[in-house]
Every structure is written in C-alpha cells, then in structure tokens.
mmCIF file of C-alpha atoms in Angstrom:
data_model
loop_
_atom_site.group_PDB
_atom_site.id
_atom_site.type_symbol
_atom_site.label_atom_id
_atom_site.label_comp_id
_atom_site.label_asym_id
_atom_site.label_seq_id
_atom_site.Cartn_x
_atom_site.Cartn_y
_atom_site.Cartn_z
ATOM 1 C CA MET A 1 21.771 5.668 9.364
ATOM 2 C CA THR A 2 21.629 5.424 5.589
ATOM 3 C CA LYS A 3 23.921 2.782 4.167
ATOM 4 C CA HIS A 4 24.874 2.791 0.492
ATOM 5 C CA LEU A 5 25.782 -0.478 -1.219
ATOM 6 C CA PRO A 6 27.896 0.477 -4.266
ATOM 7 C CA PHE A 7 28.903 -3.059 -5.179
ATOM 8 C CA PHE A 8 25.356 -4.349 -5.206
ATOM 9 C CA LEU A 9 23.544 -1.376 -6.664
ATOM 10 C CA LEU A 10 22.081 -1.647 -10.105
ATOM 11 C CA LEU A 11 20.553 1.306 -11.876
ATOM 12 C CA MET A 12 18.174 0.459 -14.683
ATOM 13 C CA ALA A 13 16.036 2.726 -16.828
ATOM 14 C CA PHE A 14 12.485 1.861 -17.862
ATOM 15 C CA GLY A 15 10.427 4.108 -20.115
ATOM 16 C CA SER A 16 12.453 7.247 -19.435
ATOM 17 C CA LEU A 17 15.837 8.275 -18.113
ATOM 18 C CA GLN A 18 14.193 9.409 -14.878
ATOM 19 C CA ALA A 19 12.693 5.993 -14.091
ATOM 20 C CA GLN A 20 14.998 4.110 -11.742
ATOM 21 C CA VAL A 21 15.031 0.672 -10.195
ATOM 22 C CA LEU A 22 17.669 0.209 -7.507
ATOM 23 C CA LEU A 23 18.360 -3.338 -6.345
ATOM 24 C CA LYS A 24 20.442 -4.644 -3.456
ATOM 25 C CA GLU A 25 21.041 -7.913 -5.312
ATOM 26 C CA PRO A 26 20.717 -7.114 -9.026
ATOM 27 C CA GLY A 27 21.543 -10.634 -10.131
ATOM 28 C CA LEU A 28 18.194 -11.855 -8.798
ATOM 29 C CA ASN A 29 16.163 -9.389 -10.890
ATOM 30 C CA ALA A 30 18.473 -8.578 -13.772
ATOM 31 C CA THR A 31 15.890 -8.769 -16.548
ATOM 32 C CA THR A 32 12.316 -7.634 -16.998
ATOM 33 C CA THR A 33 9.334 -9.344 -18.515
ATOM 34 C CA LYS A 34 5.683 -8.579 -19.167
ATOM 35 C CA THR A 35 4.608 -12.125 -18.332
ATOM 36 C CA LEU A 36 3.190 -12.520 -14.849
ATOM 37 C CA ALA A 37 4.311 -15.450 -12.733
ATOM 38 C CA LYS A 38 1.192 -17.483 -11.930
ATOM 39 C CA THR A 39 0.713 -19.177 -8.569
ATOM 40 C CA PRO A 40 -2.266 -21.549 -8.774
ATOM 41 C CA GLY A 41 -4.619 -21.603 -5.822
ATOM 42 C CA SER A 42 -3.476 -18.213 -4.524
ATOM 43 C CA LEU A 43 -5.333 -15.240 -3.134
ATOM 44 C CA ASN A 44 -4.397 -12.454 -5.570
ATOM 45 C CA PHE A 45 -4.752 -8.726 -4.943
ATOM 46 C CA ILE A 46 -3.347 -5.480 -6.292
ATOM 47 C CA ALA A 47 -1.778 -2.879 -3.977
ATOM 48 C CA MET A 48 -1.622 0.719 -5.188
ATOM 49 C CA GLY A 49 -1.578 4.155 -3.606
ATOM 50 C CA ASP A 50 -1.318 7.949 -3.913
ATOM 51 C CA TRP A 51 -3.436 8.136 -7.031
ATOM 52 C CA GLY A 52 -6.362 10.580 -7.225
ATOM 53 C CA ARG A 53 -5.416 13.215 -9.791
ATOM 54 C CA ASN A 54 -8.377 13.228 -12.203
ATOM 55 C CA GLY A 55 -6.363 10.975 -14.507
ATOM 56 C CA ALA A 56 -3.303 13.236 -14.668
ATOM 57 C CA ASP A 57 0.372 12.289 -14.242
ATOM 58 C CA HIS A 58 0.131 8.708 -15.518
ATOM 59 C CA GLN A 59 -2.897 7.791 -13.397
ATOM 60 C CA LYS A 60 -4.715 6.548 -16.507
ATOM 61 C CA GLN A 61 -1.712 4.588 -17.765
ATOM 62 C CA VAL A 62 -1.276 2.872 -14.409
ATOM 63 C CA ALA A 63 -5.011 2.151 -14.265
ATOM 64 C CA GLN A 64 -4.826 0.496 -17.680
ATOM 65 C CA GLN A 65 -1.980 -1.771 -16.563
ATOM 66 C CA MET A 66 -3.828 -2.561 -13.344
ATOM 67 C CA GLY A 67 -6.752 -3.751 -15.426
ATOM 68 C CA LEU A 68 -4.548 -5.985 -17.559
ATOM 69 C CA THR A 69 -2.811 -7.388 -14.486
ATOM 70 C CA ALA A 70 -6.063 -7.981 -12.617
ATOM 71 C CA THR A 71 -7.449 -9.810 -15.648
ATOM 72 C CA ALA A 72 -4.371 -12.000 -16.084
ATOM 73 C CA SER A 73 -4.083 -12.843 -12.376
ATOM 74 C CA LYS A 74 -7.826 -13.007 -11.638
ATOM 75 C CA ALA A 75 -7.236 -10.571 -8.778
ATOM 76 C CA GLN A 76 -9.966 -10.798 -6.157
ATOM 77 C CA PHE A 77 -9.646 -7.253 -4.820
ATOM 78 C CA ILE A 78 -7.610 -4.036 -4.790
ATOM 79 C CA ILE A 79 -6.000 -2.300 -1.814
ATOM 80 C CA SER A 80 -5.426 1.448 -1.799
ATOM 81 C CA THR A 81 -2.709 2.617 0.588
ATOM 82 C CA GLY A 82 -4.154 6.133 0.890
ATOM 83 C CA ASP A 83 -3.929 9.653 -0.512
ATOM 84 C CA ASN A 84 -6.928 8.794 -2.621
ATOM 85 C CA PHE A 85 -7.812 12.339 -3.691
ATOM 86 C CA TYR A 86 -5.360 15.144 -4.422
ATOM 87 C CA PRO A 87 -4.757 17.802 -3.487
ATOM 88 C CA SER A 88 -7.083 18.042 -0.489
ATOM 89 C CA GLY A 89 -9.364 15.021 -0.196
ATOM 90 C CA VAL A 90 -13.130 15.252 -0.676
ATOM 91 C CA ILE A 91 -15.784 17.303 1.105
ATOM 92 C CA SER A 92 -18.782 14.962 0.903
ATOM 93 C CA PRO A 93 -19.879 11.574 -0.470
ATOM 94 C CA GLN A 94 -21.215 13.493 -3.488
ATOM 95 C CA ASP A 95 -17.893 15.189 -4.229
ATOM 96 C CA PRO A 96 -17.229 15.105 -8.027
ATOM 97 C CA LEU A 97 -13.741 13.721 -7.387
ATOM 98 C CA PHE A 98 -15.231 10.318 -6.685
ATOM 99 C CA LYS A 99 -16.370 10.296 -10.307
ATOM 100 C CA TYR A 100 -13.441 12.036 -11.984
ATOM 101 C CA SER A 101 -10.589 10.447 -10.019
ATOM 102 C CA PHE A 102 -12.036 7.007 -9.275
ATOM 103 C CA GLU A 103 -15.130 5.822 -11.134
ATOM 104 C CA ASP A 104 -14.086 7.257 -14.522
ATOM 105 C CA ILE A 105 -10.472 6.054 -14.283
ATOM 106 C CA TYR A 106 -10.596 2.472 -13.017
ATOM 107 C CA THR A 107 -13.092 1.237 -15.574
ATOM 108 C CA ASP A 108 -11.726 -2.175 -16.576
ATOM 109 C CA PHE A 109 -14.143 -4.991 -15.747
ATOM 110 C CA SER A 110 -11.418 -6.726 -13.719
ATOM 111 C CA LEU A 111 -11.253 -3.673 -11.421
ATOM 112 C CA GLN A 112 -14.947 -3.710 -10.548
ATOM 113 C CA TRP A 113 -14.398 -5.969 -7.528
ATOM 114 C CA ASP A 114 -13.911 -4.765 -3.966
ATOM 115 C CA TRP A 115 -11.513 -1.898 -3.223
ATOM 116 C CA TYR A 116 -10.292 -1.816 0.381
ATOM 117 C CA VAL A 117 -9.291 1.760 1.030
ATOM 118 C CA ILE A 118 -7.489 3.612 3.828
ATOM 119 C CA LEU A 119 -6.914 7.302 4.498
ATOM 120 C CA GLY A 120 -3.756 9.239 3.674
ATOM 121 C CA ASN A 121 -2.683 12.639 4.937
ATOM 122 C CA HIS A 122 -4.101 14.435 1.873
ATOM 123 C CA ASP A 123 -7.459 12.788 2.575
ATOM 124 C CA TYR A 124 -7.390 14.447 5.996
ATOM 125 C CA LYS A 125 -7.368 17.955 4.554
ATOM 126 C CA SER A 126 -11.132 17.976 3.954
ATOM 127 C CA ASN A 127 -13.606 15.400 5.259
ATOM 128 C CA PRO A 128 -12.177 11.904 5.909
ATOM 129 C CA ASP A 129 -15.580 10.573 6.944
ATOM 130 C CA ALA A 130 -16.949 11.385 3.486
ATOM 131 C CA GLN A 131 -14.823 8.501 2.204
ATOM 132 C CA VAL A 132 -16.273 6.229 4.865
ATOM 133 C CA ALA A 133 -19.775 7.314 3.827
ATOM 134 C CA TYR A 134 -19.038 6.639 0.149
ATOM 135 C CA SER A 135 -18.977 2.927 1.027
ATOM 136 C CA LYS A 136 -22.776 3.130 1.172
ATOM 137 C CA ILE A 137 -22.956 4.601 -2.329
ATOM 138 C CA SER A 138 -20.380 2.634 -4.298
ATOM 139 C CA ARG A 139 -20.598 -1.137 -4.524
ATOM 140 C CA ARG A 140 -16.825 -1.560 -4.781
ATOM 141 C CA TRP A 141 -15.557 1.119 -2.349
ATOM 142 C CA LYS A 142 -14.941 -0.582 1.029
ATOM 143 C CA MET A 143 -14.075 1.734 3.926
ATOM 144 C CA PRO A 144 -16.526 0.851 6.716
ATOM 145 C CA ALA A 145 -14.572 2.953 9.234
ATOM 146 C CA ARG A 146 -11.311 4.857 9.523
ATOM 147 C CA TYR A 147 -9.737 1.552 10.538
ATOM 148 C CA PHE A 148 -11.037 -1.988 10.126
ATOM 149 C CA ALA A 149 -9.957 -5.600 9.553
ATOM 150 C CA LYS A 150 -11.014 -8.553 7.439
ATOM 151 C CA LYS A 151 -10.059 -12.196 6.951
ATOM 152 C CA PHE A 152 -9.674 -13.371 3.350
ATOM 153 C CA PRO A 153 -9.797 -17.105 2.570
ATOM 154 C CA ILE A 154 -7.023 -18.494 0.381
ATOM 155 C CA ASN A 155 -8.551 -20.155 -2.678
ATOM 156 C CA GLY A 156 -11.917 -20.075 -0.929
ATOM 157 C CA ASP A 157 -10.693 -22.234 1.956
ATOM 158 C CA LEU A 158 -11.906 -20.923 5.323
ATOM 159 C CA ASN A 159 -9.325 -23.111 7.042
ATOM 160 C CA ASN A 160 -6.531 -21.087 5.428
ATOM 161 C CA GLN A 161 -6.926 -17.332 5.625
ATOM 162 C CA VAL A 162 -5.078 -14.023 5.468
ATOM 163 C CA LEU A 163 -5.814 -11.492 8.186
ATOM 164 C CA ILE A 164 -5.483 -7.905 6.941
ATOM 165 C CA ALA A 165 -5.740 -4.951 9.323
ATOM 166 C CA PHE A 166 -6.433 -1.631 7.580
ATOM 167 C CA ILE A 167 -5.314 1.180 9.890
ATOM 168 C CA ASP A 168 -5.365 4.976 10.020
ATOM 169 C CA THR A 169 -1.812 6.191 10.625
ATOM 170 C CA ASN A 170 -2.608 9.912 10.524
ATOM 171 C CA PRO A 171 -3.576 10.288 14.216
ATOM 172 C CA LEU A 172 -0.375 8.442 15.205
ATOM 173 C CA ILE A 173 1.804 11.383 14.089
ATOM 174 C CA PRO A 174 2.068 14.001 16.882
ATOM 175 C CA GLU A 175 3.054 16.824 14.524
ATOM 176 C CA PHE A 176 -0.266 16.533 12.696
ATOM 177 C CA TYR A 177 -2.145 17.833 15.742
ATOM 178 C CA LYS A 178 -0.460 21.225 15.309
ATOM 179 C CA ASN A 179 -0.978 21.276 11.537
ATOM 180 C CA SER A 180 -3.654 23.718 10.388
ATOM 181 C CA GLU A 181 -4.853 21.365 7.608
ATOM 182 C CA TYR A 182 -4.650 17.964 9.308
ATOM 183 C CA GLY A 183 -5.217 19.062 12.890
ATOM 184 C CA PRO A 184 -9.002 19.517 12.884
ATOM 185 C CA ASN A 185 -9.567 15.932 11.698
ATOM 186 C CA VAL A 186 -7.005 14.168 13.880
ATOM 187 C CA LYS A 187 -7.877 15.853 17.166
ATOM 188 C CA GLY A 188 -11.045 13.857 17.593
ATOM 189 C CA GLN A 189 -9.339 10.493 17.090
ATOM 190 C CA ASP A 190 -8.533 8.172 19.989
ATOM 191 C CA THR A 191 -5.092 6.750 19.176
ATOM 192 C CA THR A 192 -5.074 4.592 22.292
ATOM 193 C CA ALA A 193 -8.330 2.962 21.205
ATOM 194 C CA GLN A 194 -6.976 2.259 17.715
ATOM 195 C CA LYS A 195 -3.749 0.731 19.029
ATOM 196 C CA ARG A 196 -5.691 -1.362 21.521
ATOM 197 C CA TRP A 197 -7.952 -2.536 18.689
ATOM 198 C CA LEU A 198 -4.921 -3.336 16.512
ATOM 199 C CA ALA A 199 -3.288 -5.374 19.269
ATOM 200 C CA LYS A 200 -6.511 -7.309 19.824
ATOM 201 C CA THR A 201 -6.941 -7.891 16.086
ATOM 202 C CA LEU A 202 -3.383 -9.135 15.599
ATOM 203 C CA SER A 203 -3.488 -11.337 18.700
ATOM 204 C CA ASP A 204 -6.256 -13.437 17.142
ATOM 205 C CA ASN A 205 -5.110 -17.050 17.623
ATOM 206 C CA ASP A 206 -7.500 -18.517 15.061
ATOM 207 C CA PRO A 207 -5.507 -21.457 13.595
ATOM 208 C CA SER A 208 -6.885 -20.676 10.125
ATOM 209 C CA ILE A 209 -4.817 -17.453 9.980
ATOM 210 C CA LYS A 210 -1.712 -18.243 7.927
ATOM 211 C CA TRP A 211 -0.537 -14.662 7.305
ATOM 212 C CA LYS A 212 -0.931 -11.289 9.004
ATOM 213 C CA ILE A 213 -0.759 -8.092 6.955
ATOM 214 C CA VAL A 214 -1.132 -4.509 8.175
ATOM 215 C CA VAL A 215 -1.978 -1.749 5.687
ATOM 216 C CA GLY A 216 -1.244 1.862 6.645
ATOM 217 C CA HIS A 217 -0.465 5.028 4.729
ATOM 218 C CA HIS A 218 2.817 6.046 6.356
ATOM 219 C CA PRO A 219 5.895 3.805 6.153
ATOM 220 C CA MET A 220 8.280 3.229 9.040
ATOM 221 C CA PHE A 221 11.281 2.657 6.740
ATOM 222 C CA THR A 222 11.811 4.272 3.350
ATOM 223 C CA GLY A 223 14.450 4.927 0.739
ATOM 224 C CA GLY A 224 12.539 7.960 -0.465
ATOM 225 C CA SER A 225 12.683 11.567 0.693
ATOM 226 C CA ARG A 226 11.299 10.815 4.161
ATOM 227 C CA THR A 227 13.965 8.391 5.414
ATOM 228 C CA GLU A 228 14.346 10.332 8.670
ATOM 229 C CA GLY A 229 11.178 12.404 8.374
ATOM 230 C CA TYR A 230 9.100 13.178 11.448
ATOM 231 C CA ASP A 231 6.240 11.074 10.108
ATOM 232 C CA THR A 232 8.450 8.049 9.368
ATOM 233 C CA LYS A 233 10.028 8.157 12.819
ATOM 234 C CA ALA A 234 6.670 8.636 14.535
ATOM 235 C CA ILE A 235 5.170 5.576 12.835
ATOM 236 C CA ARG A 236 8.269 3.485 13.544
ATOM 237 C CA SER A 237 8.148 4.394 17.209
ATOM 238 C CA SER A 238 4.408 3.821 17.489
ATOM 239 C CA LEU A 239 3.839 0.695 15.410
ATOM 240 C CA LYS A 240 7.034 -1.327 15.138
ATOM 241 C CA PRO A 241 6.738 -2.842 18.650
ATOM 242 C CA VAL A 242 3.180 -3.958 17.856
ATOM 243 C CA LEU A 243 4.135 -5.533 14.525
ATOM 244 C CA ASP A 244 7.091 -7.303 16.138
ATOM 245 C CA ARG A 245 5.068 -8.549 19.095
ATOM 246 C CA TYR A 246 2.384 -10.184 16.971
ATOM 247 C CA GLY A 247 4.573 -11.496 14.171
ATOM 248 C CA VAL A 248 3.149 -9.426 11.324
ATOM 249 C CA ASP A 249 4.377 -10.749 7.989
ATOM 250 C CA VAL A 250 3.864 -7.639 5.828
ATOM 251 C CA TYR A 251 3.488 -3.916 6.515
ATOM 252 C CA LEU A 252 2.120 -2.358 3.313
ATOM 253 C CA THR A 253 2.068 1.431 2.854
ATOM 254 C CA GLY A 254 2.114 4.335 0.410
ATOM 255 C CA HIS A 255 2.954 8.013 1.110
ATOM 256 C CA GLU A 256 6.259 7.881 -0.765
ATOM 257 C CA HIS A 257 5.549 8.139 -4.489
ATOM 258 C CA SER A 258 7.671 5.146 -5.354
ATOM 259 C CA LEU A 259 7.755 1.354 -5.109
ATOM 260 C CA GLN A 260 9.915 -0.197 -2.404
ATOM 261 C CA HIS A 261 10.730 -3.407 -0.525
ATOM 262 C CA ILE A 262 12.638 -3.212 2.754
ATOM 263 C CA LYS A 263 13.450 -6.143 5.031
ATOM 264 C CA PRO A 264 14.950 -5.039 8.363
ATOM 265 C CA ALA A 265 15.764 -7.456 11.167
ATOM 266 C CA GLY A 266 12.752 -9.387 12.397
ATOM 267 C CA LYS A 267 9.846 -11.044 10.647
ATOM 268 C CA THR A 268 8.086 -8.149 8.910
ATOM 269 C CA HIS A 269 8.639 -7.298 5.252
ATOM 270 C CA HIS A 270 7.925 -3.643 4.443
ATOM 271 C CA PHE A 271 6.441 -2.748 1.055
ATOM 272 C CA ILE A 272 5.678 0.744 -0.236
ATOM 273 C CA SER A 273 3.265 1.062 -3.154
ATOM 274 C CA GLY A 274 2.579 4.764 -3.622
ATOM 275 C CA ALA A 275 3.286 5.343 -7.298
ATOM 276 C CA ALA A 276 -0.116 4.958 -8.949
ATOM 277 C CA SER A 277 0.171 8.596 -10.076
ATOM 278 C CA GLU A 278 3.381 10.618 -9.647
ATOM 279 C CA LYS A 279 6.870 9.352 -8.946
ATOM 280 C CA THR A 280 9.651 10.754 -6.757
ATOM 281 C CA PRO A 281 13.379 9.963 -6.360
ATOM 282 C CA VAL A 282 14.651 6.968 -4.401
ATOM 283 C CA LYS A 283 17.893 5.719 -2.872
ATOM 284 C CA LEU A 284 19.047 2.494 -1.256
ATOM 285 C CA ILE A 285 19.087 2.476 2.514
ATOM 286 C CA GLU A 286 20.182 -0.252 4.881
ATOM 287 C CA ASP A 287 18.049 -3.405 4.560
ATOM 288 C CA GLN A 288 16.490 -2.174 1.316
ATOM 289 C CA GLN A 289 15.910 -4.870 -1.280
ATOM 290 C CA MET A 290 14.394 -2.675 -4.004
ATOM 291 C CA ALA A 291 13.529 0.975 -4.561
ATOM 292 C CA ALA A 292 11.933 2.155 -7.811
ATOM 293 C CA SER A 293 11.238 5.682 -8.950
ATOM 294 C CA THR A 294 8.644 4.743 -11.520
ATOM 295 C CA TYR A 295 4.872 4.734 -11.877
ATOM 296 C CA GLY A 296 3.244 1.457 -10.963
ATOM 297 C CA PHE A 297 1.758 -0.906 -8.386
ATOM 298 C CA MET A 298 2.237 -4.367 -6.852
ATOM 299 C CA LEU A 299 0.528 -7.720 -7.246
ATOM 300 C CA PHE A 300 0.413 -9.972 -4.169
ATOM 301 C CA SER A 301 -0.223 -13.693 -4.641
ATOM 302 C CA VAL A 302 -0.742 -15.490 -1.337
ATOM 303 C CA ASN A 303 -0.925 -19.218 -0.700
ATOM 304 C CA ASN A 304 -0.488 -21.280 2.452
ATOM 305 C CA ASP A 305 3.304 -21.270 2.540
ATOM 306 C CA ALA A 306 4.453 -18.294 0.450
ATOM 307 C CA ILE A 307 3.633 -14.771 -0.708
ATOM 308 C CA LYS A 308 4.842 -13.733 -4.145
ATOM 309 C CA VAL A 309 5.058 -9.976 -4.754
ATOM 310 C CA GLN A 310 5.463 -8.690 -8.315
ATOM 311 C CA THR A 311 6.157 -4.997 -8.908
ATOM 312 C CA ILE A 312 4.752 -3.717 -12.192
ATOM 313 C CA ASN A 313 5.351 -0.375 -13.893
ATOM 314 C CA ASP A 314 3.083 1.749 -16.077
ATOM 315 C CA GLU A 315 4.252 -0.072 -19.200
ATOM 316 C CA GLY A 316 3.340 -3.477 -17.811
ATOM 317 C CA GLU A 317 6.932 -4.530 -17.119
ATOM 318 C CA ILE A 318 7.541 -6.651 -14.030
ATOM 319 C CA ILE A 319 10.551 -4.833 -12.648
ATOM 320 C CA TYR A 320 10.966 -6.784 -9.399
ATOM 321 C CA THR A 321 9.753 -10.052 -7.906
ATOM 322 C CA THR A 322 10.257 -11.481 -4.441
ATOM 323 C CA ASP A 323 8.950 -14.458 -2.499
ATOM 324 C CA ILE A 324 8.228 -14.520 1.237
ATOM 325 C CA LYS A 325 8.406 -18.042 2.608
ATOM 326 C CA LYS A 326 6.780 -19.386 5.755
#
C-alpha cells in the first residue's frame, strides 16, 4: 500500500519546474553540489538505463555529464540497466542504432571502458541476441549472454571483491508470454534454469566476496507509475525470496524513467537508474528514501566496508547521496 509522508517530503526543482526530487528525510540532502565526494581506494562505476534514442530527449546531455563524472571519479566501468535501444531494440549486430544511439553518443574518453549491459523489455521487441553478438564487434560492449556474472576486485585486490549478477528479468514476467511483441523472444527462455543459475551464483561462499549486487531491468519496488504494475509484482514474487535468502546488498534496475532509492525491510537496498534519456513522474511510497523525476544516472563507489551512491542529474548536480554500511 502506498504511504505518503507529508511531514518529511521535500520537493525541489532542478533545471525546470518539472524536475522533482522527493526525499523521505530532506535534512540529509537539503543542498546540491557539483563536487563529487571522493572515496579513495574504491571500485567506481556508473549505473544508467533506458537510454537509446539517437541522442534525443537529453540523451546527449546525460552522456556529457557521465563523461565528466567518469573522468572525475576514474570510473572503471559502466552498467546499463536495459532498454538500450528505443523504440524496438535492434535487428542484427550491424543495426545502425549501435552507431547512432551508442557509439556516436558516449564518446568521452572516460566512457571507453567496459560497458556491462542487460536486456530491457524494449530490447525484446526485435532480436535480443543481436546485442549479445555485438559483444564480439565492440571492444567495450559486454553482454556475453542474456544473463551472466562477474567478480570485480576492489582497488585491484583479489582478496576483496564485488560479485555482480547481471540477469534477464523479461522471461520472469508471465504476461510477456502472451504479448505479441515480447512473446516470441521470451518463449524460448528457461526461467527455471536462470533462477537455478542465480541461486548458485549468489550462494558462492568465496571469502573474498564483500558485496553482492544483482542488476536487472525490472524493479520490484517503485515510486513511479508501476508501483502495483503486473511486471513489478511479478519480479517481486519471483526474485525477492532469492535476494533475501542470499543476502544481496543491492538490487539495481531501470525500467522506470526516474532515479530512485528504496530500502524495505531486510538487507537489500533497491536503486532505480532509468533516466539516461526521458523522465517520468514519481511519488514517495513506503520505505522510499528518494525519488527523482529528472534526467541522470548514479555513481557507485565501493570499498570493503561501505558503498557510496551519488545521484547526478543532466546538469551535473549531485541531487542525492547515500552510504550503505557493512
């Protein structure tokens, strides 16, 4: 049930009257700055999503700020939370959208490192495997399969690592199987196999793993338009028990064209970064820490005992910062 918090809600405008940042505890993030907080010795990466519009609707402006942020933070890689090509994905590894929506937009030198990419629902409208195949063409595009995992050392230390599981949430939504656009590409997917793989991946008891992060396209909690949407409820039902069982620290998604932080009961922090091109309205729901209807992305800085998340808009303003402690 949606819970409004009138005494703790702060509405701030950035850039335009339509840009909103709603905070549960406004006193903790009452002012903005363009100066990034630095965390020495951290693993730094940018999280962005819902972006491929040939540069339209602030995609270029967000890309420019991503470049500045990646330079300042020495970001090691970028994560895309899906919906990489609007309106209907790509048809082949040679599709021109790879050039016009990706290669020609994210041109800053600091963005030439690895991009770890997952599939969104719009990517399912054409040929999802074309994005997998593009990994063999582009040096920076990393999608070896529709779902995959990787361990990232913190500050180059193999004894202290972050485990990130990149999943494909589209086949986990029953309604998609009846959808004329998504159906043909989800019907061949084995959801039981993916969930079994995810459980095995997250159960890794390697003592070097300090943090566990899961990246998927669809959120399980949101203060956007899909708070009680069929897709949100399907993902919550399917994935929340797995995340709880294996103590996942962060579930990072897109799908909603906004920037959000939600912390329900349990260990997992939920972040939505789906505003790299287009923004949609937000509201505060129960357990929501921040919801922003503005273009932008997030910077994660991970060290052994904390994760700092800075939310940055298309003008380079840091509109929200939070720290996750071990």
